[in-house]
């Protein structure tokens, strides 16, 4: 007798999931049986590659939907489209992010606004749009970063780290606000993960420095993060709520 997949019948949205961690999370949720919306902004081909990989694997299924979730109009339209297509939304993984670090004297309002639009406004207003449709058992999973927890913070991460602090406060407060409805809200905070987002703007020497900071002397991979997100999406995680889980191989403890 076959055992049902843990996310069979669930509909999951993963923002920013055409590449990197988001793509790995989308594929893992689908492997657990979910119907996954692979959200992207500009790289339709990469998003379709993720969708094709999911659909060919034969567990869950996926479609790609474009939306710039830093636009409240786009995020509302995205949620409306999902509800129109599937009738429900059970799991929201707020992975879309921006990391473009600068030294203090080079910061400008555009850099500040871009970070807060993508890393703070986007997840908040995506949840606002989705909240009326969420039922008991729904799961909300934010993305923070280990940089918000390191005693020896990385230089030039002032704006990026501030946005992740905001996301962790969203997690704590929404866990209280939505908990009575049986909705859990959690957050994951990966350390340095070997993705295009992480490597952007860094020299090979700096990347090696980050790798050597870990007890295991390597960067994390998207596949190190995806199983933790998948657990938080399952019924088994029902008593985990309001938590930020660090996924960093022991870099910050």
Coordinates of C-alpha atoms in Angstrom, one line a residue:
X1 CA 0.0 0.0 0.0
X2 CA 1.5 3.3 -1.0
X3 CA 1.9 6.1 1.5
X4 CA 0.4 9.4 0.5
X5 CA 2.9 12.2 -0.2
X6 CA 2.9 14.7 2.7
X7 CA 1.9 17.7 0.6
X8 CA -0.5 15.9 -1.8
X9 CA -3.4 18.2 -2.5
X10 CA -1.6 21.3 -1.3
X11 CA -1.1 24.4 -3.4
X12 CA 2.2 26.2 -2.8
X13 CA 3.6 29.6 -4.0
X14 CA 7.3 30.1 -4.0
X15 CA 8.3 33.6 -4.9
X16 CA 11.5 34.1 -6.8
X17 CA 11.8 30.5 -7.6
X18 CA 13.3 30.4 -11.2
X19 CA 16.8 29.9 -9.8
X20 CA 18.9 29.2 -6.7
X21 CA 17.3 28.4 -3.4
X22 CA 13.8 29.2 -4.7
X23 CA 14.1 26.6 -7.5
X24 CA 15.3 24.0 -5.1
X25 CA 12.5 24.7 -2.7
X26 CA 9.9 24.5 -5.5
X27 CA 11.3 21.2 -6.6
X28 CA 11.3 19.8 -3.1
X29 CA 7.7 20.8 -2.3
X30 CA 6.6 19.2 -5.6
X31 CA 8.5 16.1 -4.7
X32 CA 6.4 16.0 -1.6
X33 CA 3.3 16.1 -3.7
X34 CA 2.4 19.8 -3.8
X35 CA 1.1 21.8 -6.8
X36 CA 3.7 24.6 -7.0
X37 CA 3.5 28.0 -8.5
X38 CA 7.0 29.0 -9.7
X39 CA 7.1 32.8 -9.5
X40 CA 9.5 34.8 -11.5
X41 CA 10.1 38.4 -12.7
X42 CA 12.2 38.3 -15.8
X43 CA 13.7 34.9 -16.5
X44 CA 10.8 33.0 -18.1
X45 CA 13.1 30.4 -19.6
X46 CA 14.7 29.5 -16.2
X47 CA 11.3 29.3 -14.6
X48 CA 10.0 27.0 -17.3
X49 CA 13.1 24.8 -16.8
X50 CA 12.1 24.4 -13.1
X51 CA 8.5 23.7 -14.1
X52 CA 9.6 21.1 -16.7
X53 CA 11.8 19.3 -14.1
X54 CA 9.0 19.2 -11.6
X55 CA 6.4 17.9 -14.1
X56 CA 8.7 15.3 -15.5
X57 CA 9.5 14.0 -12.0
X58 CA 5.9 12.8 -11.7
X59 CA 5.2 13.6 -8.0
X60 CA 3.6 17.0 -7.7
X61 CA 3.1 19.5 -10.5
X62 CA 4.0 23.1 -11.4
X63 CA 3.2 26.1 -13.4
X64 CA 5.2 29.4 -13.9
X65 CA 3.5 32.7 -13.2
X66 CA 5.2 36.0 -13.7
X67 CA 4.8 38.8 -11.1
X68 CA 7.1 41.4 -9.7
X69 CA 6.1 40.9 -6.0
X70 CA 7.8 44.2 -5.0
X71 CA 4.7 45.8 -6.7
X72 CA 1.6 45.5 -4.6
X73 CA -0.6 45.5 -7.7
X74 CA 1.4 42.6 -9.1
X75 CA 1.4 40.6 -5.9
X76 CA -2.4 41.0 -5.5
X77 CA -2.9 40.0 -9.2
X78 CA -0.7 36.9 -8.6
X79 CA -2.7 35.8 -5.6
X80 CA -6.0 36.4 -7.5
X81 CA -4.7 34.3 -10.4
X82 CA -3.7 31.4 -8.1
X83 CA -7.1 31.4 -6.5
X84 CA -8.8 31.6 -9.8
X85 CA -6.8 28.7 -11.2
X86 CA -6.7 26.4 -8.2
X87 CA -9.3 27.5 -5.7
X88 CA -7.0 27.6 -2.7
X89 CA -3.5 28.5 -1.5
X90 CA -2.0 26.5 1.4
X91 CA 1.7 27.2 1.5
X92 CA 3.5 30.5 0.8
X93 CA 7.3 30.6 0.7
X94 CA 8.6 34.2 0.5
X95 CA 11.9 33.6 -1.1
X96 CA 12.3 36.5 -3.5
X97 CA 15.2 38.7 -2.4
X98 CA 17.8 41.3 -3.3
X99 CA 21.3 41.6 -2.0
X100 CA 23.4 44.4 -3.4
X101 CA 25.8 45.5 -0.6
X102 CA 27.5 48.9 -0.5
X103 CA 29.8 50.8 1.8
X104 CA 28.0 53.5 3.8
X105 CA 29.3 56.4 1.8
X106 CA 28.1 54.8 -1.5
X107 CA 24.6 54.1 -0.3
X108 CA 21.8 56.1 -1.9
X109 CA 18.0 56.2 -1.7
X110 CA 17.6 53.9 -4.7
X111 CA 19.7 51.1 -3.1
X112 CA 17.8 51.5 0.2
X113 CA 14.4 51.6 -1.5
X114 CA 15.2 48.6 -3.8
X115 CA 16.2 46.5 -0.9
X116 CA 13.1 47.3 1.2
X117 CA 10.8 47.0 -1.7
X118 CA 11.9 43.5 -2.6
X119 CA 12.9 42.1 0.9
X120 CA 10.3 43.8 3.1
X121 CA 7.4 45.3 1.2
X122 CA 7.0 42.3 -1.2
X123 CA 6.6 39.6 1.4
X124 CA 4.3 41.7 3.6
X125 CA 1.9 42.7 0.9
X126 CA 1.9 39.3 -0.7
X127 CA 0.7 37.9 2.7
X128 CA -1.8 40.7 3.0
X129 CA -3.3 39.7 -0.4
X130 CA -3.3 36.0 0.4
X131 CA -4.5 36.1 4.0
X132 CA -8.3 36.1 3.3
X133 CA -7.8 32.9 1.4
X134 CA -5.7 31.0 3.9
X135 CA -7.4 28.1 5.9
X136 CA -6.4 26.3 9.0
X137 CA -3.3 24.3 8.3
X138 CA -1.8 26.9 6.0
X139 CA 1.9 27.6 6.2
X140 CA 3.8 30.9 5.7
X141 CA 7.6 30.7 5.5
X142 CA 9.7 33.8 5.3
X143 CA 13.4 34.1 4.3
X144 CA 15.8 35.9 6.5
X145 CA 19.6 35.5 6.6
X146 CA 22.3 34.4 9.1
X147 CA 23.8 37.9 8.6
X148 CA 21.1 39.1 11.0
X149 CA 22.5 36.8 13.7
X150 CA 26.3 36.9 13.4
X151 CA 28.2 38.5 16.2
X152 CA 30.9 39.4 13.7
X153 CA 28.7 40.9 11.0
X154 CA 29.9 41.1 7.5
X155 CA 31.0 44.6 6.3
X156 CA 28.7 46.7 4.1
X157 CA 25.6 44.6 4.8
X158 CA 23.8 47.5 6.6
X159 CA 20.7 47.8 4.5
X160 CA 20.4 44.1 3.6
X161 CA 20.7 43.0 7.2
X162 CA 18.1 45.6 8.3
X163 CA 15.6 44.2 5.8
X164 CA 16.1 40.7 7.2
X165 CA 15.5 42.0 10.8
X166 CA 12.2 43.3 9.6
X167 CA 11.2 40.0 8.1
X168 CA 12.0 38.2 11.4
X169 CA 9.7 40.6 13.2
X170 CA 6.9 39.9 10.7
X171 CA 7.4 36.2 11.5
X172 CA 7.0 36.7 15.3
X173 CA 4.0 39.1 15.0
X174 CA 2.1 37.2 12.3
X175 CA 2.5 33.9 14.2
X176 CA 0.5 35.5 17.0
X177 CA -2.0 37.3 14.7
X178 CA -2.8 34.2 12.6
X179 CA -2.2 31.4 15.1
X180 CA -5.7 31.2 16.3
X181 CA -6.8 30.3 12.8
X182 CA -4.4 27.3 12.7
X183 CA -1.9 29.1 10.4
X184 CA 1.8 28.8 11.3
X185 CA 4.3 31.4 10.3
X186 CA 8.0 30.6 10.4
X187 CA 11.3 31.9 8.9
X188 CA 14.5 30.3 7.7
X189 CA 17.8 32.2 7.8
X190 CA 20.4 30.6 5.6
X191 CA 24.0 31.3 5.8
X192 CA 26.1 31.8 2.7
X193 CA 24.6 29.6 0.0
X194 CA 26.4 29.0 -3.3
X195 CA 24.0 30.8 -5.6
X196 CA 24.2 33.6 -8.2
X197 CA 22.7 36.0 -5.7
X198 CA 25.4 35.3 -3.2
X199 CA 28.3 35.3 -5.7
X200 CA 27.2 38.6 -7.3
X201 CA 29.8 41.3 -6.6
X202 CA 32.2 39.1 -4.6
X203 CA 35.7 38.2 -5.5
X204 CA 36.9 34.6 -5.5
X205 CA 39.0 35.4 -2.5
X206 CA 36.0 36.7 -0.5
X207 CA 33.9 33.7 -1.5
X208 CA 36.7 31.4 -0.2
X209 CA 36.8 33.4 3.0
X210 CA 33.1 32.8 3.6
X211 CA 33.5 29.1 2.8
X212 CA 36.3 28.8 5.3
X213 CA 34.3 30.4 8.1
X214 CA 32.1 27.3 8.2
X215 CA 33.1 24.4 10.4
X216 CA 32.7 22.2 7.3
X217 CA 34.8 24.5 5.2
X218 CA 32.3 24.9 2.4
X219 CA 29.4 27.1 1.3
X220 CA 25.9 25.8 1.7
X221 CA 23.8 24.7 -1.3
X222 CA 20.2 25.3 -2.1
X223 CA 19.6 21.5 -1.4
X224 CA 20.8 22.1 2.2
X225 CA 18.0 24.6 2.6
X226 CA 15.0 23.1 0.7
X227 CA 14.4 20.1 3.1
X228 CA 14.0 22.5 6.1
X229 CA 11.5 24.6 4.2
X230 CA 9.7 21.4 3.2
X231 CA 9.4 20.3 6.8
X232 CA 7.9 23.7 7.8
X233 CA 5.4 23.3 5.0
X234 CA 4.1 19.9 6.3
X235 CA 1.5 19.0 8.9
X236 CA 4.4 17.6 11.0
X237 CA 5.5 21.1 11.8
X238 CA 2.2 22.2 13.3
X239 CA 3.7 23.0 16.7
X240 CA 6.6 25.1 15.3
X241 CA 5.4 28.6 15.0
X242 CA 7.0 32.1 15.2
X243 CA 10.5 30.7 14.9
X244 CA 13.5 31.7 12.8
X245 CA 15.6 28.6 12.0
X246 CA 19.2 29.2 11.1
X247 CA 20.5 27.0 8.3
X248 CA 24.2 27.7 8.2
X249 CA 26.2 24.6 9.0
X250 CA 27.3 26.0 12.3
X251 CA 28.6 29.3 11.1
X252 CA 26.5 31.2 13.6
X253 CA 25.2 29.3 16.7

